[in-house]
XYZ file of C-alpha atoms in Angstrom:
693
model
C 30.631 -6.808 6.456
C 33.976 -5.473 5.209
C 34.976 -3.851 1.908
C 38.337 -5.400 0.981
C 38.822 -3.814 -2.472
C 37.617 -0.438 -3.725
C 37.800 0.780 -7.347
C 40.806 3.020 -8.109
C 39.897 6.668 -7.466
C 40.972 8.180 -10.798
C 41.121 6.900 -14.368
C 41.699 8.939 -17.511
C 41.016 7.399 -20.911
C 40.204 8.414 -24.479
C 36.878 8.478 -26.247
C 35.826 5.007 -27.409
C 38.253 3.094 -25.193
C 37.536 0.644 -22.316
C 38.018 0.794 -18.530
C 37.827 -1.982 -15.921
C 36.898 -1.283 -12.278
C 37.144 -3.838 -9.457
C 35.460 -4.216 -6.074
C 35.265 -6.935 -3.398
C 34.097 -7.505 0.164
C 33.293 -10.111 2.804
C 30.398 -10.729 5.160
C 29.732 -12.806 8.257
C 27.124 -14.915 6.460
C 28.034 -18.572 5.744
C 28.769 -18.021 2.043
C 30.966 -15.017 2.919
C 30.265 -13.150 -0.347
C 27.962 -10.113 -0.551
C 26.101 -9.210 -3.723
C 27.523 -6.312 -5.760
C 25.837 -3.561 -7.748
C 27.365 -0.551 -9.499
C 26.157 3.063 -9.369
C 26.966 6.083 -11.553
C 26.553 9.857 -11.347
C 27.907 12.373 -13.850
C 28.486 15.034 -11.200
C 29.189 14.917 -7.490
C 25.886 15.416 -5.683
C 24.571 14.407 -2.247
C 21.209 13.621 -3.847
C 21.681 9.890 -4.243
C 18.250 9.590 -5.853
C 19.876 10.948 -9.036
C 22.522 8.215 -9.066
C 21.945 5.640 -11.785
C 22.119 1.898 -11.114
C 23.994 0.265 -13.961
C 22.226 -2.559 -15.749
C 24.355 -5.696 -15.900
C 26.853 -4.517 -13.279
C 26.317 -7.369 -10.803
C 29.839 -8.716 -10.272
C 33.008 -7.487 -8.624
C 34.374 -6.409 -12.008
C 32.796 -3.640 -14.091
C 33.955 -3.343 -17.701
C 33.104 -0.069 -19.408
C 33.577 -0.517 -23.170
C 33.517 2.011 -26.022
C 33.216 4.907 -23.576
C 31.322 7.986 -24.777
C 31.376 11.585 -23.569
C 28.340 11.199 -21.290
C 29.824 8.137 -19.581
C 32.518 10.098 -17.841
C 31.798 10.662 -14.153
C 31.773 8.973 -10.752
C 31.340 5.209 -10.343
C 30.547 3.457 -7.039
C 30.497 -0.174 -5.971
C 27.690 -1.172 -3.550
C 27.917 -4.319 -1.395
C 24.757 -5.854 0.129
C 24.629 -8.893 2.399
C 21.796 -11.335 3.114
C 20.509 -9.214 6.001
C 19.989 -6.243 3.699
C 22.902 -4.250 5.175
C 24.836 -2.278 2.547
C 28.121 -0.409 1.938
C 29.099 1.971 -0.870
C 32.710 2.387 -2.032
C 34.593 5.630 -2.485
C 33.967 7.406 -5.771
C 35.966 6.304 -8.806
C 36.292 9.192 -11.268
C 36.504 8.136 -14.918
C 37.571 10.993 -17.225
C 36.798 10.459 -20.922
C 39.081 12.715 -22.988
C 38.230 14.045 -26.426
C 38.922 16.924 -28.785
C 36.175 17.773 -31.268
C 37.132 18.784 -34.828
C 35.121 22.000 -35.226
C 36.284 25.443 -34.037
C 33.302 27.666 -33.080
C 35.429 30.703 -34.046
C 38.519 30.772 -36.313
C 40.819 33.321 -38.063
C 39.816 34.902 -41.388
C 41.601 37.144 -43.908
C 41.667 40.765 -42.733
C 43.450 44.080 -43.471
C 44.095 46.543 -40.624
C 45.501 50.078 -40.282
C 48.796 50.327 -38.467
C 47.424 53.212 -36.422
C 45.120 50.865 -34.481
C 46.035 50.280 -30.827
C 45.441 46.545 -31.240
C 43.903 43.944 -33.496
C 42.093 40.720 -32.533
C 42.455 37.543 -34.619
C 39.571 35.295 -33.480
C 39.879 31.673 -32.353
C 37.697 29.666 -29.971
C 38.819 26.081 -29.313
C 36.549 23.116 -30.056
C 34.835 21.170 -27.279
C 37.513 19.338 -25.344
C 37.974 17.387 -22.116
C 40.119 18.518 -20.424
C 40.070 22.034 -21.948
C 42.363 22.349 -24.942
C 45.525 24.445 -25.034
C 45.752 27.048 -27.835
C 48.901 27.706 -29.877
C 49.279 30.260 -32.669
C 51.385 29.938 -35.807
C 52.598 32.724 -38.117
C 53.829 31.669 -41.519
C 54.077 28.115 -40.177
C 56.207 29.044 -37.122
C 54.988 28.652 -33.536
C 54.565 32.031 -31.840
C 56.274 32.001 -28.433
C 57.242 34.884 -26.154
C 56.264 37.658 -28.564
C 56.220 40.868 -26.565
C 53.260 42.518 -28.344
C 51.060 39.401 -28.599
C 48.878 37.729 -25.944
C 46.003 35.266 -25.928
C 42.630 36.646 -24.861
C 40.929 34.988 -21.844
C 37.275 35.729 -21.083
C 36.067 32.529 -19.408
C 36.710 28.766 -19.266
C 34.750 28.332 -22.494
C 35.792 31.556 -24.247
C 39.520 32.009 -24.700
C 42.323 31.703 -27.265
C 41.929 34.684 -29.637
C 45.250 36.378 -30.511
C 45.630 40.031 -29.489
C 48.368 42.016 -31.297
C 48.806 45.436 -29.729
C 50.506 48.339 -31.547
C 50.571 46.290 -34.766
C 53.200 47.158 -37.391
C 53.730 46.035 -40.939
C 56.157 43.407 -39.629
C 53.168 41.654 -38.009
C 51.620 40.972 -41.412
C 51.539 37.268 -42.383
C 49.562 34.041 -42.483
C 48.116 33.060 -39.073
C 46.654 29.691 -37.909
C 45.195 28.575 -34.572
C 45.913 25.125 -33.116
C 44.058 23.352 -30.254
C 45.851 20.537 -28.443
C 44.840 17.997 -25.782
C 47.650 15.585 -24.976
C 45.158 13.126 -23.430
C 42.861 13.001 -26.454
C 43.031 11.068 -29.663
C 43.804 12.861 -31.916
C 45.846 15.222 -29.760
C 45.753 18.292 -32.059
C 43.419 20.111 -34.423
C 44.377 23.184 -36.494
C 42.502 25.846 -38.462
C 43.276 26.943 -41.988
C 45.672 29.879 -42.397
C 44.257 33.406 -42.636
C 46.184 36.319 -44.208
C 46.532 39.368 -41.961
C 47.822 42.606 -43.556
C 48.982 45.637 -41.522
C 49.368 48.963 -43.386
C 50.175 52.213 -41.524
C 52.284 53.335 -38.506
C 50.860 53.511 -34.968
C 51.103 55.784 -31.912
C 51.298 55.276 -28.140
C 48.264 53.832 -26.243
C 47.028 53.194 -22.720
C 47.347 49.550 -21.508
C 44.117 47.529 -21.759
C 43.350 44.205 -19.968
C 42.743 41.232 -22.259
C 43.062 38.381 -19.761
C 40.117 38.747 -17.385
C 40.191 38.001 -13.662
C 39.673 34.290 -13.022
C 40.172 31.335 -10.638
C 42.798 28.612 -10.829
C 42.301 25.233 -9.084
C 45.309 22.946 -8.630
C 45.985 19.866 -6.500
C 48.476 20.099 -3.678
C 51.959 19.204 -4.960
C 51.236 20.080 -8.626
C 52.529 23.122 -10.518
C 50.331 26.160 -11.193
C 50.379 28.820 -13.910
C 48.685 32.171 -13.244
C 48.137 34.399 -16.287
C 47.532 38.109 -16.801
C 47.680 40.157 -19.987
C 47.289 43.700 -21.254
C 48.162 45.610 -24.410
C 49.456 49.126 -24.840
C 52.267 51.148 -26.282
C 54.879 51.163 -24.978
C 54.372 47.529 -23.904
C 53.265 47.261 -20.238
C 55.503 45.876 -17.513
C 54.162 43.376 -14.911
C 54.678 42.945 -11.163
C 53.056 40.075 -9.163
C 51.944 40.254 -5.516
C 50.105 37.993 -3.066
C 47.288 40.270 -2.045
C 47.874 44.012 -2.234
C 51.181 44.189 -0.409
C 53.234 40.958 -0.322
C 55.838 41.004 -3.102
C 56.482 37.684 -4.856
C 60.071 36.466 -4.647
C 61.071 35.467 -8.178
C 64.776 35.241 -7.492
C 66.704 32.166 -8.746
C 65.976 29.092 -6.620
C 62.524 30.359 -5.565
C 59.434 28.273 -6.260
C 58.014 31.371 -8.053
C 59.096 32.439 -11.559
C 57.705 34.550 -14.406
C 57.439 33.886 -18.147
C 56.006 35.437 -21.320
C 57.384 38.903 -20.524
C 56.022 38.731 -16.978
C 52.467 37.906 -18.026
C 52.703 34.433 -16.410
C 53.477 33.610 -12.768
C 54.550 29.987 -12.356
C 54.450 28.215 -8.974
C 56.090 24.821 -8.516
C 55.078 22.203 -5.927
C 51.990 24.131 -4.805
C 51.169 23.860 -1.079
C 48.094 24.863 0.940
C 49.802 28.030 2.157
C 50.198 29.203 -1.472
C 46.460 29.636 -1.903
C 45.065 33.148 -1.992
C 44.380 36.118 -4.264
C 47.239 37.171 -6.524
C 47.485 40.686 -7.943
C 49.258 41.455 -11.191
C 50.026 45.177 -11.578
C 50.646 46.233 -15.194
C 51.564 49.734 -16.406
C 53.338 51.789 -19.098
C 54.238 55.440 -19.483
C 50.581 56.416 -19.688
C 48.883 54.582 -16.787
C 48.434 51.209 -15.051
C 45.854 48.753 -13.695
C 45.516 45.435 -11.826
C 44.534 41.886 -12.855
C 43.314 39.417 -10.179
C 43.792 35.642 -10.140
C 42.446 33.531 -7.215
C 44.406 30.335 -6.518
C 42.636 27.410 -4.785
C 44.680 24.432 -3.656
C 42.784 21.128 -3.683
C 44.036 19.094 -0.755
C 43.472 15.335 -0.472
C 40.704 14.349 1.932
C 41.795 12.774 5.197
C 39.611 11.579 8.057
C 40.397 13.065 11.464
C 38.083 10.581 13.206
C 37.900 6.824 12.730
C 34.511 5.091 12.713
C 34.434 1.755 14.569
C 31.718 -0.842 15.066
C 29.102 0.236 17.611
C 26.552 -1.553 19.803
C 23.947 0.883 21.096
C 20.905 0.708 23.355
C 17.490 0.739 21.749
C 15.957 4.254 21.573
C 18.985 5.802 23.320
C 19.910 9.283 21.929
C 23.458 9.326 20.518
C 25.877 11.157 18.213
C 28.324 9.729 15.656
C 31.190 12.099 14.867
C 32.856 12.302 11.431
C 35.503 14.991 10.894
C 37.575 15.219 7.722
C 40.176 17.613 6.355
C 40.719 18.904 2.846
C 39.420 21.661 0.629
C 35.732 22.517 0.310
C 33.301 21.217 -2.295
C 33.140 24.543 -4.154
C 35.537 27.462 -4.509
C 33.993 29.415 -1.655
C 35.677 29.835 1.703
C 39.113 28.204 1.185
C 39.336 27.438 4.913
C 36.045 25.508 5.025
C 36.122 21.689 5.426
C 34.884 19.291 2.728
C 31.192 18.541 2.424
C 29.852 15.577 4.446
C 27.011 13.142 3.714
C 25.801 10.262 5.939
C 24.305 7.030 4.566
C 22.802 3.889 6.101
C 22.907 0.770 3.946
C 23.601 2.934 0.905
C 20.700 5.355 1.482
C 21.381 9.009 2.484
C 20.106 10.054 5.918
C 18.406 13.398 5.389
C 17.628 15.875 8.149
C 14.292 15.051 9.824
C 12.881 14.790 13.314
C 15.133 11.802 14.123
C 18.337 12.233 12.097
C 20.268 15.489 11.807
C 23.694 16.257 10.320
C 25.550 19.029 12.142
C 29.110 19.996 11.179
C 29.938 16.425 10.189
C 28.254 14.798 13.185
C 25.195 12.553 12.861
C 22.784 13.303 15.723
C 19.996 10.781 16.421
C 17.140 10.901 18.895
C 17.412 7.124 19.315
C 17.775 4.123 17.003
C 15.006 1.637 16.379
C 15.756 -2.071 16.161
C 15.220 -1.919 12.383
C 17.961 0.709 12.048
C 20.754 -1.759 12.679
C 23.027 -1.604 9.621
C 26.139 -0.207 7.925
C 26.636 3.532 8.497
C 28.929 5.527 6.197
C 30.372 9.024 6.296
C 31.166 10.427 2.825
C 33.531 13.413 2.501
C 33.753 15.002 -0.928
C 35.140 18.040 -2.733
C 35.622 19.130 -6.329
C 38.102 16.383 -7.171
C 37.589 13.547 -4.697
C 34.995 11.428 -2.891
C 36.176 9.398 0.091
C 34.359 7.406 2.760
C 34.646 5.598 6.054
C 32.122 3.222 7.596
C 31.084 1.256 10.662
C 28.620 -1.482 11.578
C 25.963 -0.388 14.083
C 24.003 -2.974 16.067
C 20.998 -1.898 18.130
C 20.987 -3.991 21.298
C 18.029 -6.297 21.874
C 16.296 -5.030 25.006
C 12.937 -5.356 26.724
C 10.268 -2.666 26.866
C 7.318 -3.070 29.270
C 3.889 -3.590 27.753
C 1.179 -0.957 27.448
C -2.132 -0.932 25.538
C -3.876 1.790 23.583
C -7.512 1.615 22.425
C -11.119 2.603 23.082
C -12.995 1.097 26.037
C -16.321 1.019 24.157
C -17.413 -0.569 20.892
C -20.839 -0.483 19.260
C -22.021 -3.125 16.822
C -25.128 -3.169 14.642
C -27.229 -6.300 14.593
C -26.549 -8.289 11.418
C -23.537 -6.142 10.433
C -19.785 -6.881 10.729
C -17.527 -5.053 13.190
C -13.765 -4.860 13.720
C -12.414 -3.929 17.168
C -8.722 -2.799 17.222
C -6.249 -2.990 20.091
C -2.651 -1.684 20.004
C -0.131 -3.301 22.349
C 3.244 -1.561 22.822
C 6.458 -3.217 23.986
C 9.629 -4.970 22.905
C 9.853 -7.722 21.905
C 6.423 -7.234 20.377
C 3.826 -8.557 22.848
C 1.611 -11.638 22.407
C -2.040 -10.522 22.297
C -4.966 -12.686 23.436
C -8.689 -11.793 23.234
C -11.399 -12.795 25.750
C -15.200 -12.526 25.750
C -16.775 -12.341 29.211
C -13.641 -14.044 30.583
C -13.509 -16.845 27.988
C -10.560 -16.933 25.591
C -11.457 -16.405 21.934
C -9.779 -19.156 19.923
C -10.358 -20.665 16.503
C -12.955 -22.984 18.097
C -14.762 -20.233 20.031
C -17.159 -19.119 17.296
C -16.818 -19.390 13.551
C -17.956 -15.763 13.267
C -14.979 -14.533 15.349
C -11.509 -14.035 13.816
C -8.296 -12.278 14.895
C -5.721 -10.569 12.633
C -2.448 -8.946 13.637
C -0.014 -6.350 12.195
C 3.509 -6.450 13.652
C 5.821 -3.423 13.867
C 9.205 -2.773 15.511
C 8.010 -2.195 19.043
C 4.224 -2.553 18.913
C 1.512 -4.755 17.445
C -2.020 -3.935 16.268
C -4.462 -6.795 16.889
C -7.971 -6.673 15.405
C -10.961 -8.774 16.503
C -13.536 -9.185 13.724
C -17.107 -10.342 14.408
C -19.208 -11.373 11.406
C -22.979 -10.748 11.426
C -23.280 -9.374 14.967
C -26.020 -10.895 17.193
C -27.565 -9.758 20.476
C -25.656 -12.507 22.309
C -22.341 -10.918 21.239
C -22.871 -8.029 23.635
C -20.644 -8.181 26.704
C -17.127 -7.377 27.879
C -14.211 -7.918 25.496
C -10.703 -8.078 26.946
C -7.486 -7.435 24.986
C -4.561 -8.893 26.961
C -0.890 -8.404 25.976
C 2.095 -10.272 27.440
C 5.813 -9.661 26.819
C 7.450 -12.683 25.166
C 10.496 -12.582 27.459
C 9.225 -11.205 30.751
C 5.858 -12.751 31.594
C 5.228 -10.208 34.349
C 5.094 -7.476 31.701
C 1.364 -7.593 30.926
C -1.414 -5.149 30.176
C -5.174 -5.447 29.653
C -7.885 -3.338 28.057
C -11.566 -4.043 28.804
C -13.990 -2.998 26.075
C -17.750 -2.720 26.592
C -19.301 -4.248 23.465
C -22.841 -3.045 22.810
C -25.206 -4.390 20.138
C -27.976 -2.267 18.656
C -30.649 -2.981 16.042
C -30.886 -0.868 12.968
C -33.583 1.791 13.072
C -34.301 3.958 10.064
C -33.854 7.639 10.810
C -36.662 10.001 11.720
C -36.521 13.688 12.515
C -38.836 16.557 13.498
C -38.483 20.334 13.554
C -40.854 23.088 14.760
C -41.418 26.678 13.618
C -39.943 29.438 15.753
C -40.283 33.218 15.955
C -37.203 35.345 16.506
C -36.273 38.895 17.321
C -33.526 40.851 15.560
C -30.099 40.724 17.270
C -31.147 37.792 19.432
C -29.340 34.451 19.507
C -31.252 31.486 18.052
C -31.066 27.847 19.051
C -32.935 25.891 16.367
C -33.060 22.269 17.485
C -34.313 19.192 15.679
C -35.215 15.885 17.334
C -33.684 12.884 15.544
C -33.989 9.141 16.186
C -32.355 6.082 14.622
C -29.589 3.522 15.044
C -26.781 3.910 14.284
C -27.016 7.527 15.407
C -28.020 9.521 12.319
C -25.830 12.148 10.795
C -27.533 15.552 10.551
C -27.291 18.049 7.669
C -28.877 21.516 7.683
C -30.145 23.405 4.616
C -31.774 26.781 4.011
C -34.499 27.560 1.510
C -36.250 25.429 -1.059
C -33.009 25.338 -3.046
C -31.518 23.413 -0.074
C -28.327 25.444 0.238
C -26.123 23.563 2.778
C -25.417 25.417 6.017
C -21.809 25.017 7.140
C -20.216 26.125 10.370
C -18.672 29.569 10.061
C -19.372 33.187 10.937
C -22.687 33.551 12.776
C -23.751 29.979 11.984
C -22.665 27.009 14.106
C -24.013 23.481 13.633
C -23.759 20.840 16.339
C -25.546 17.781 14.992
C -29.282 18.361 15.425
C -28.737 21.896 16.774
C -28.332 25.022 14.651
C -27.063 28.088 16.507
C -27.388 31.548 14.908
C -25.667 34.417 16.697
C -27.068 37.945 16.337
C -30.089 36.995 14.214
C -31.025 39.298 11.336
C -34.156 39.585 9.240
C -32.257 37.796 6.470
C -32.172 34.685 8.701
C -35.938 34.201 8.404
C -37.417 31.706 6.005
C -37.593 27.971 5.371
C -35.069 25.603 6.983
C -34.688 21.923 6.116
C -32.862 19.276 8.142
C -31.887 15.792 6.966
C -31.083 12.692 9.055
C -29.240 9.714 7.537
C -27.589 6.617 8.995
C -27.468 4.237 6.040
C -30.599 2.408 7.153
C -33.558 2.911 4.833
C -34.240 6.298 3.254
C -33.006 9.568 4.650
C -35.504 11.491 6.786
C -36.324 15.168 6.227
C -38.123 17.822 8.277
C -38.680 21.516 7.662
C -39.789 24.521 9.646
C -39.911 28.274 9.311
C -38.125 30.993 11.226
C -40.270 34.140 11.263
C -39.668 37.597 12.654
C -41.699 38.696 15.727
C -42.260 42.199 17.209
C -39.840 43.360 19.840
C -41.523 43.551 23.283
C -38.965 45.592 25.097
C -39.029 49.405 25.140
C -35.698 50.956 25.965
C -35.945 54.405 27.601
C -32.871 56.448 27.093
C -33.957 59.850 28.443
C -32.523 61.422 31.575
C -35.512 60.181 33.617
C -35.266 56.728 32.122
C -35.097 54.855 35.428
C -38.152 56.601 36.920
C -40.068 56.095 33.712
C -39.229 52.402 33.699
C -40.457 51.998 37.298
C -43.703 53.769 36.376
C -44.319 51.344 33.511
C -43.680 48.349 35.770
C -46.138 49.640 38.385
C -48.734 50.349 35.714
C -48.446 46.792 34.372
C -48.877 45.362 37.904
C -52.004 47.499 38.474
C -53.546 46.366 35.192
C -52.864 42.749 36.086
C -54.597 43.101 39.516
C -57.682 44.745 37.977
C -57.858 41.999 35.351
C -57.806 39.229 37.990
C -60.583 40.897 40.044
C -62.724 41.132 36.944
C -62.269 37.392 36.292
C -63.428 36.541 39.860
C -66.590 38.616 39.570
C -67.545 36.943 36.331
C -67.135 33.483 37.914
C -69.948 34.079 40.646
C -73.528 33.183 39.358
C -76.225 35.833 39.758
C -78.448 35.567 42.876
C -82.004 34.418 42.001
C -85.082 36.247 43.436
C -86.617 34.477 46.516
C -90.104 32.962 45.944
C -92.767 32.754 48.744
C -92.373 29.000 48.896
C -88.607 29.283 49.349
C -89.125 31.754 52.194
C -91.299 29.207 54.043
C -88.777 26.450 53.554
C -85.985 28.672 54.888
C -88.008 29.452 58.033
C -88.615 25.750 58.683
C -84.949 24.947 58.167
C -83.921 27.647 60.597
C -86.154 26.145 63.303
C -84.746 22.671 62.707
C -81.099 23.931 62.916
C -81.796 25.553 66.238
C -83.422 22.467 67.768
C -81.291 19.548 66.585
C -77.625 18.714 65.674
C -78.738 16.443 62.830
C -78.743 17.694 59.233
C -80.246 16.126 56.187
C -78.793 15.448 52.795
C -79.938 13.861 49.586
C -81.715 10.846 51.035
C -78.557 9.431 52.621
C -79.965 9.459 56.144
C -78.783 11.428 59.115
C -75.094 12.285 59.276
C -72.865 14.205 61.603
C -72.610 17.882 60.720
C -68.925 17.563 59.837
C -69.787 15.187 57.039
C -71.452 18.061 55.211
C -68.061 19.646 54.990
C -65.797 16.646 54.559
C -68.000 14.641 52.169
C -68.879 10.932 52.289
C -66.475 8.087 52.512
C -66.233 7.938 48.741
C -64.952 11.498 48.612
C -68.154 13.036 47.141
C -69.201 16.478 48.238
C -72.624 16.277 49.974
C -73.397 19.813 48.981
C -72.631 19.486 45.308
C -76.331 19.367 44.364
C -77.302 22.505 46.328
C -78.133 25.594 44.315
C -75.712 28.421 45.101
C -77.485 31.359 46.671
C -80.776 29.408 47.185
C -80.564 29.512 50.950
C -79.704 32.853 52.438
C -80.667 35.081 55.309
C -83.827 37.132 54.947
C -83.361 40.801 54.856
């Protein structure tokens, strides 16, 4: 796309008149004509969001009719082709001139004493664009080059009052103030006459400054007028310098000259080297002082670098350089370059993590494919906006394929599930889904569907399964293939699990704690999907959140450095969206500390003594238990004594023993028991058979 015609850069017109601006361009599309819109901003600003798009400005010609004050400003033509690429023209400044009828301040009848050092006859010009020039009339005659009269200057909006220093009776008369703007219609407005009467004689006075220090801006090649002014008696003399030491050459033939008794320094054909701070020294027989005027020369903007069409590699870091010459945007450092702003397709590129403007250069970490377009460098200062542009094409290239995603997915029986898979690459890869090795197509299962979101260099594919069943469990495969290079492929296998919904349940048990100990309070929760756990304290169910001494990890509550205030009722809730939430509660109570800490000098020996004492008590306790477990020995009856004697004889004469009617057995069977594992002696009375004393 090329801009063949830009609107003229500067137009000055009167209030209520009309202006026509033109713009044209070509494009590589078949119809060869881009669409045109018009933009407006009252002041130069890099914030394009404040620029106004003009309603009805959709052709190459913009007609501005019956222009009003607020319609003066900067106009831009914007071209846009069918691809969405865009260019913006240089700024066209339209100046609407006017001169309002009302003077905020004007002369009035006054009588003054001649002994005054000066008198001030007020006049403040009406609103005017450009600022109006003030002329004074006395008795109907224009006042020019009067040695004891100057115009007061305070600021750009406060100036024009007439100062008469060392007034005499000859200064009495009828005074009127006139404002003029040669570009306005009407060109002049004048106040009514005011009668000024001067009565007595005056005396000598010190010079006083009545034109304040100020700045003057002028375009290179134009003429400049620098003004100073003071009053005093005798009348002050003036001497101009560039800085504090360089005398100004005002000899005949020089570009410098003075006027109005030396109060004005005039410079013809101003050049860049004329800029600087000018000093005007004024003095009389009493004393002197200095007035300061700073001269800024506005130089036309020129581009030191030429932007040309570029073809760049995708995601390759690069820098576009744009250097321009001229004066700065504001009256700051006069050696600074103009301000620079970069745009793509008519939209400013602000500093971020990918685009950065540095001393006129546009630095990029790498262009995306979507960032192909028209790039413009705007240079602007107080009086001019200029631009240069280039087409940038991001080369179509191939990026190998990679896949991001989780390797596990859990579905709930009867519910729906969506499984995402992101495939990276350029051109964007083609994604195919498989279930246990079988491709999922439109005919695979009516419950299965695939959706896809395409981006510049990646795609997000989502497999949706409606009303999950047990048979859906298995291995899902997301496979991505580059559209140009078939060998660029990637796969992600996803284990798909199916669970049945189980309403939550939870349990919690009481615990006893000791002060300053660490507590692990753990609940046991069941359910599918896995329940979410919430902890509360007290019957008011105040939620417990992680922070300070409290840490919650699902079903586990950890309390560090337990205090007595941590005791009480605790409630835990389990919820998973299936059925009602489950609740459990338990109490944390405070137990007695079991440890005695000995801190005396013999602490170690004392501790060992306590340990030994505890061991001794334990041994005595165990011996007592054993004694209580042995039955008491019964007294032997005469019959039992006879039986014991007979048994003793039998044992000595035979290796056969008798048991409970089971017949003769080998002696070892009395010890080992029968084949069924029963003890043959289990029916014998302990202590019944024993040796006689």
